[in-house]
Amino acid sequence: MKALLPQRGAFALALLLTGCASLAPPATVEQKIAAEAVQRVYWEEITLAGRLSIRYRGPRQDEAMHGSFVWRQTPLHTTVTLLSPLGQTIALIEVRPDGATLIQNGQSTRAAAGVDALTADTLGWPLPVAGLRRWLQGFGVDGHGKHFIATPQDATITTHDGWQIHYATWENQASLSTTHRPKRIDLARLTEQAGNVSLRIVIDTWQTH
């Protein structure tokens, strides 16, 4: 009879450990979102469309512009179409490995090696196309040179080139069953050319390829 006591004790200990494991707290919302961020896919080929508004300092006074945009990118090519509130094309921006071009309605094509300098010089306000290739999907490099993946819980980042990005709202923000992705992105930066620049982007449609 005494020989059975150690076995019973081991069995009781196993039941106790199983019970403790079953009482472990479930993952929090923050932990689930953080785990999802690590698994989130960056799309090299994607088409986005939405709305855009910009506030900046013009040559004589503060200026504001509102409209919409269509963004198409592949691994080697980016095309950005800026549209007026009535749907008229304001500017067509194309970026390729050998440089960038910008065409405004009724004007000749302008070209430059760097797209960000080209947009700032031509439009009068900065549109950080190079960074937006990743920022629009919630990826990028922060001010310390580290790669980031934004989440609803970690939604404000200062980039390596001085833009402050705030991911204000997200698709599927109330649900943990589907992937989160940026819905509204607010960008701000102090520039020599256009003073305090505020840029708001709202993404209405995503199409991955």
Short mmCIF file of C-alpha atoms in Angstrom, two decimals:
data_model
loop_
_atom_site.label_atom_id
_atom_site.label_comp_id
_atom_site.label_asym_id
_atom_site.label_seq_id
_atom_site.Cartn_x
_atom_site.Cartn_y
_atom_site.Cartn_z
CA MET A 1 0.00 0.00 0.00
CA LYS A 2 2.83 2.37 0.84
CA ALA A 3 4.39 1.75 -2.58
CA LEU A 4 1.42 3.42 -4.23
CA LEU A 5 1.79 6.71 -2.34
CA PRO A 6 4.56 8.23 -4.50
CA GLN A 7 2.56 7.48 -7.65
CA ARG A 8 -0.52 9.12 -6.19
CA GLY A 9 1.58 12.11 -5.18
CA ALA A 10 3.01 12.46 -8.66
CA PHE A 11 -0.47 12.20 -10.16
CA ALA A 12 -1.76 14.91 -7.83
CA LEU A 13 1.20 17.15 -8.71
CA ALA A 14 0.49 16.68 -12.42
CA LEU A 15 -3.14 17.69 -11.90
CA LEU A 16 -2.03 20.76 -9.95
CA LEU A 17 0.37 21.86 -12.70
CA THR A 18 -2.30 21.33 -15.35
CA GLY A 19 -4.71 23.44 -13.36
CA CYS A 20 -2.17 26.25 -13.01
CA ALA A 21 -1.52 26.23 -16.76
CA SER A 22 -5.22 26.47 -17.50
CA LEU A 23 -5.48 29.49 -15.21
CA ALA A 24 -2.81 31.46 -17.14
CA PRO A 25 -4.24 34.86 -18.18
CA PRO A 26 -5.24 35.19 -21.84
CA ALA A 27 -3.25 37.44 -24.12
CA THR A 28 -4.23 41.10 -23.84
CA VAL A 29 -5.44 43.19 -26.77
CA GLU A 30 -2.05 44.92 -26.83
CA GLN A 31 -0.20 41.60 -26.99
CA LYS A 32 -2.41 40.34 -29.80
CA ILE A 33 -1.91 43.52 -31.82
CA ALA A 34 1.86 43.44 -31.23
CA ALA A 35 2.01 39.81 -32.39
CA GLU A 36 -0.06 40.69 -35.45
CA ALA A 37 2.25 43.61 -36.31
CA VAL A 38 5.23 41.25 -36.50
CA GLN A 39 3.30 39.06 -38.94
CA ARG A 40 1.93 41.93 -41.04
CA VAL A 41 2.93 41.81 -44.68
CA TYR A 42 4.44 44.73 -46.57
CA TRP A 43 3.14 44.82 -50.14
CA GLU A 44 5.64 45.85 -52.80
CA GLU A 45 2.82 45.95 -55.39
CA ILE A 46 -0.27 47.81 -54.24
CA THR A 47 -2.83 50.38 -55.38
CA LEU A 48 -4.31 52.80 -52.86
CA ALA A 49 -6.87 55.56 -53.28
CA GLY A 50 -8.19 58.14 -50.88
CA ARG A 51 -8.27 61.77 -49.82
CA LEU A 52 -5.54 64.24 -49.05
CA SER A 53 -5.39 67.67 -47.41
CA ILE A 54 -2.37 69.93 -46.91
CA ARG A 55 -1.76 73.09 -44.91
CA TYR A 56 1.43 75.08 -45.37
CA ARG A 57 2.89 78.56 -45.54
CA GLY A 58 2.71 80.02 -49.05
CA PRO A 59 4.72 82.98 -50.39
CA ARG A 60 2.28 85.51 -48.89
CA GLN A 61 -0.09 83.68 -46.57
CA ASP A 62 -1.11 80.33 -45.16
CA GLU A 63 -2.45 78.00 -47.83
CA ALA A 64 -4.67 74.92 -47.78
CA MET A 65 -5.45 72.35 -50.44
CA HIS A 66 -7.91 69.47 -50.44
CA GLY A 67 -8.38 66.71 -52.97
CA SER A 68 -7.91 63.03 -53.60
CA PHE A 69 -5.16 60.75 -54.81
CA VAL A 70 -4.43 57.43 -56.45
CA TRP A 71 -1.21 55.68 -55.47
CA ARG A 72 0.23 52.78 -57.47
CA GLN A 73 3.52 51.10 -56.72
CA THR A 74 5.59 48.15 -57.87
CA PRO A 75 9.07 47.19 -56.65
CA LEU A 76 10.70 49.64 -59.11
CA HIS A 77 7.99 52.15 -59.95
CA THR A 78 5.69 54.56 -58.11
CA THR A 79 2.91 56.60 -59.70
CA VAL A 80 0.97 59.22 -57.73
CA THR A 81 -1.99 61.04 -59.24
CA LEU A 82 -3.22 64.11 -57.35
CA LEU A 83 -6.81 65.15 -58.07
CA SER A 84 -8.91 68.22 -57.29
CA PRO A 85 -12.17 67.91 -55.32
CA LEU A 86 -13.92 67.79 -58.73
CA GLY A 87 -11.74 64.94 -59.95
CA GLN A 88 -9.47 66.92 -62.27
CA THR A 89 -5.82 65.88 -62.38
CA ILE A 90 -3.60 68.38 -60.57
CA ALA A 91 -0.33 66.54 -60.92
CA LEU A 92 1.03 63.20 -62.08
CA ILE A 93 4.20 62.03 -60.33
CA GLU A 94 6.26 59.08 -61.55
CA VAL A 95 9.29 57.60 -59.83
CA ARG A 96 11.67 55.11 -61.47
CA PRO A 97 15.16 53.92 -60.58
CA ASP A 98 16.71 56.54 -62.88
CA GLY A 99 14.80 59.52 -61.47
CA ALA A 100 11.41 61.19 -61.09
CA THR A 101 9.08 63.24 -63.28
CA LEU A 102 6.14 65.50 -62.45
CA ILE A 103 3.52 66.79 -64.87
CA GLN A 104 1.01 69.49 -63.97
CA ASN A 105 -2.04 70.22 -66.08
CA GLY A 106 -1.08 72.39 -69.03
CA GLN A 107 2.60 72.57 -68.14
CA SER A 108 5.73 70.88 -69.39
CA THR A 109 7.19 67.83 -67.68
CA ARG A 110 9.72 68.47 -64.94
CA ALA A 111 12.36 65.92 -63.99
CA ALA A 112 14.86 65.45 -61.17
CA ALA A 113 17.00 62.77 -59.60
CA GLY A 114 15.09 62.90 -56.31
CA VAL A 115 11.29 62.86 -56.13
CA ASP A 116 10.92 64.68 -52.80
CA ALA A 117 12.92 67.71 -53.94
CA LEU A 118 10.99 67.69 -57.21
CA THR A 119 7.57 67.77 -55.53
CA ALA A 120 8.58 70.48 -53.07
CA ASP A 121 10.02 72.73 -55.80
CA THR A 122 7.13 72.21 -58.21
CA LEU A 123 4.09 72.08 -55.92
CA GLY A 124 5.35 74.59 -53.36
CA TRP A 125 4.87 72.12 -50.51
CA PRO A 126 6.59 68.84 -49.64
CA LEU A 127 5.03 65.51 -50.50
CA PRO A 128 7.39 62.82 -49.14
CA VAL A 129 6.76 60.24 -51.85
CA ALA A 130 9.93 58.29 -51.09
CA GLY A 131 8.95 57.72 -47.47
CA LEU A 132 5.26 57.19 -48.18
CA ARG A 133 6.07 54.01 -50.10
CA ARG A 134 6.39 52.37 -46.68
CA TRP A 135 4.58 54.80 -44.36
CA LEU A 136 1.23 54.29 -46.07
CA GLN A 137 1.35 50.66 -44.93
CA GLY A 138 2.62 51.45 -41.43
CA PHE A 139 6.30 50.59 -42.01
CA GLY A 140 9.39 52.78 -42.02
CA VAL A 141 12.60 53.89 -40.31
CA ASP A 142 12.42 56.04 -37.17
CA GLY A 143 14.63 58.87 -35.99
CA HIS A 144 17.09 56.42 -34.43
CA GLY A 145 17.55 54.52 -37.67
CA LYS A 146 15.46 51.56 -36.52
CA HIS A 147 12.78 49.93 -38.62
CA PHE A 148 9.28 50.29 -37.18
CA ILE A 149 5.91 48.63 -37.69
CA ALA A 150 3.18 50.96 -36.44
CA THR A 151 0.15 49.59 -34.56
CA PRO A 152 -2.94 51.18 -32.96
CA GLN A 153 -1.04 50.97 -29.66
CA ASP A 154 2.21 52.43 -31.02
CA ALA A 155 0.92 54.96 -33.50
CA THR A 156 3.20 58.02 -33.32
CA ILE A 157 6.67 57.97 -34.85
CA THR A 158 9.26 60.55 -35.83
CA THR A 159 11.04 59.40 -38.97
CA HIS A 160 14.72 59.53 -39.79
CA ASP A 161 14.12 62.54 -42.07
CA GLY A 162 12.15 64.60 -39.55
CA TRP A 163 8.51 63.85 -40.31
CA GLN A 164 6.25 63.23 -37.34
CA ILE A 165 3.71 60.58 -38.30
CA HIS A 166 0.56 59.82 -36.32
CA TYR A 167 -1.58 56.87 -37.39
CA ALA A 168 -4.85 58.35 -36.19
CA THR A 169 -7.30 55.63 -37.23
CA TRP A 170 -7.09 52.07 -38.50
CA GLU A 171 -9.16 49.71 -40.61
CA ASN A 172 -10.71 46.97 -38.46
CA GLN A 173 -9.59 48.78 -35.30
CA ALA A 174 -12.40 47.24 -33.23
CA SER A 175 -11.72 43.68 -34.42
CA LEU A 176 -8.88 41.27 -33.69
CA SER A 177 -9.96 38.77 -36.31
CA THR A 178 -8.58 40.66 -39.30
CA THR A 179 -5.37 42.51 -40.03
CA HIS A 180 -5.08 46.11 -38.92
CA ARG A 181 -3.97 48.62 -41.54
CA PRO A 182 -3.73 52.43 -41.53
CA LYS A 183 -6.87 54.38 -42.37
CA ARG A 184 -5.94 58.00 -41.53
CA ILE A 185 -2.37 59.21 -41.33
CA ASP A 186 -1.38 62.68 -40.09
CA LEU A 187 2.07 64.00 -40.96
CA ALA A 188 3.75 67.19 -39.76
CA ARG A 189 7.10 68.83 -40.28
CA LEU A 190 8.72 72.25 -39.96
CA THR A 191 10.33 73.23 -43.26
CA GLU A 192 12.33 76.22 -44.43
CA GLN A 193 10.37 76.51 -47.66
CA ALA A 194 6.76 76.12 -46.45
CA GLY A 195 6.89 76.66 -42.67
CA ASN A 196 4.84 74.28 -40.56
CA VAL A 197 3.43 71.69 -42.93
CA SER A 198 0.46 69.51 -41.96
CA LEU A 199 -0.53 66.68 -44.26
CA ARG A 200 -3.55 64.44 -43.71
CA ILE A 201 -4.07 61.27 -45.72
CA VAL A 202 -7.20 59.12 -45.59
CA ILE A 203 -6.98 55.77 -47.37
CA ASP A 204 -10.36 54.64 -48.69
CA THR A 205 -9.43 51.62 -50.80
CA TRP A 206 -6.63 49.03 -50.85
CA GLN A 207 -5.88 46.69 -53.71
CA THR A 208 -2.94 44.31 -53.41
CA HIS A 209 -1.43 42.52 -56.40
#
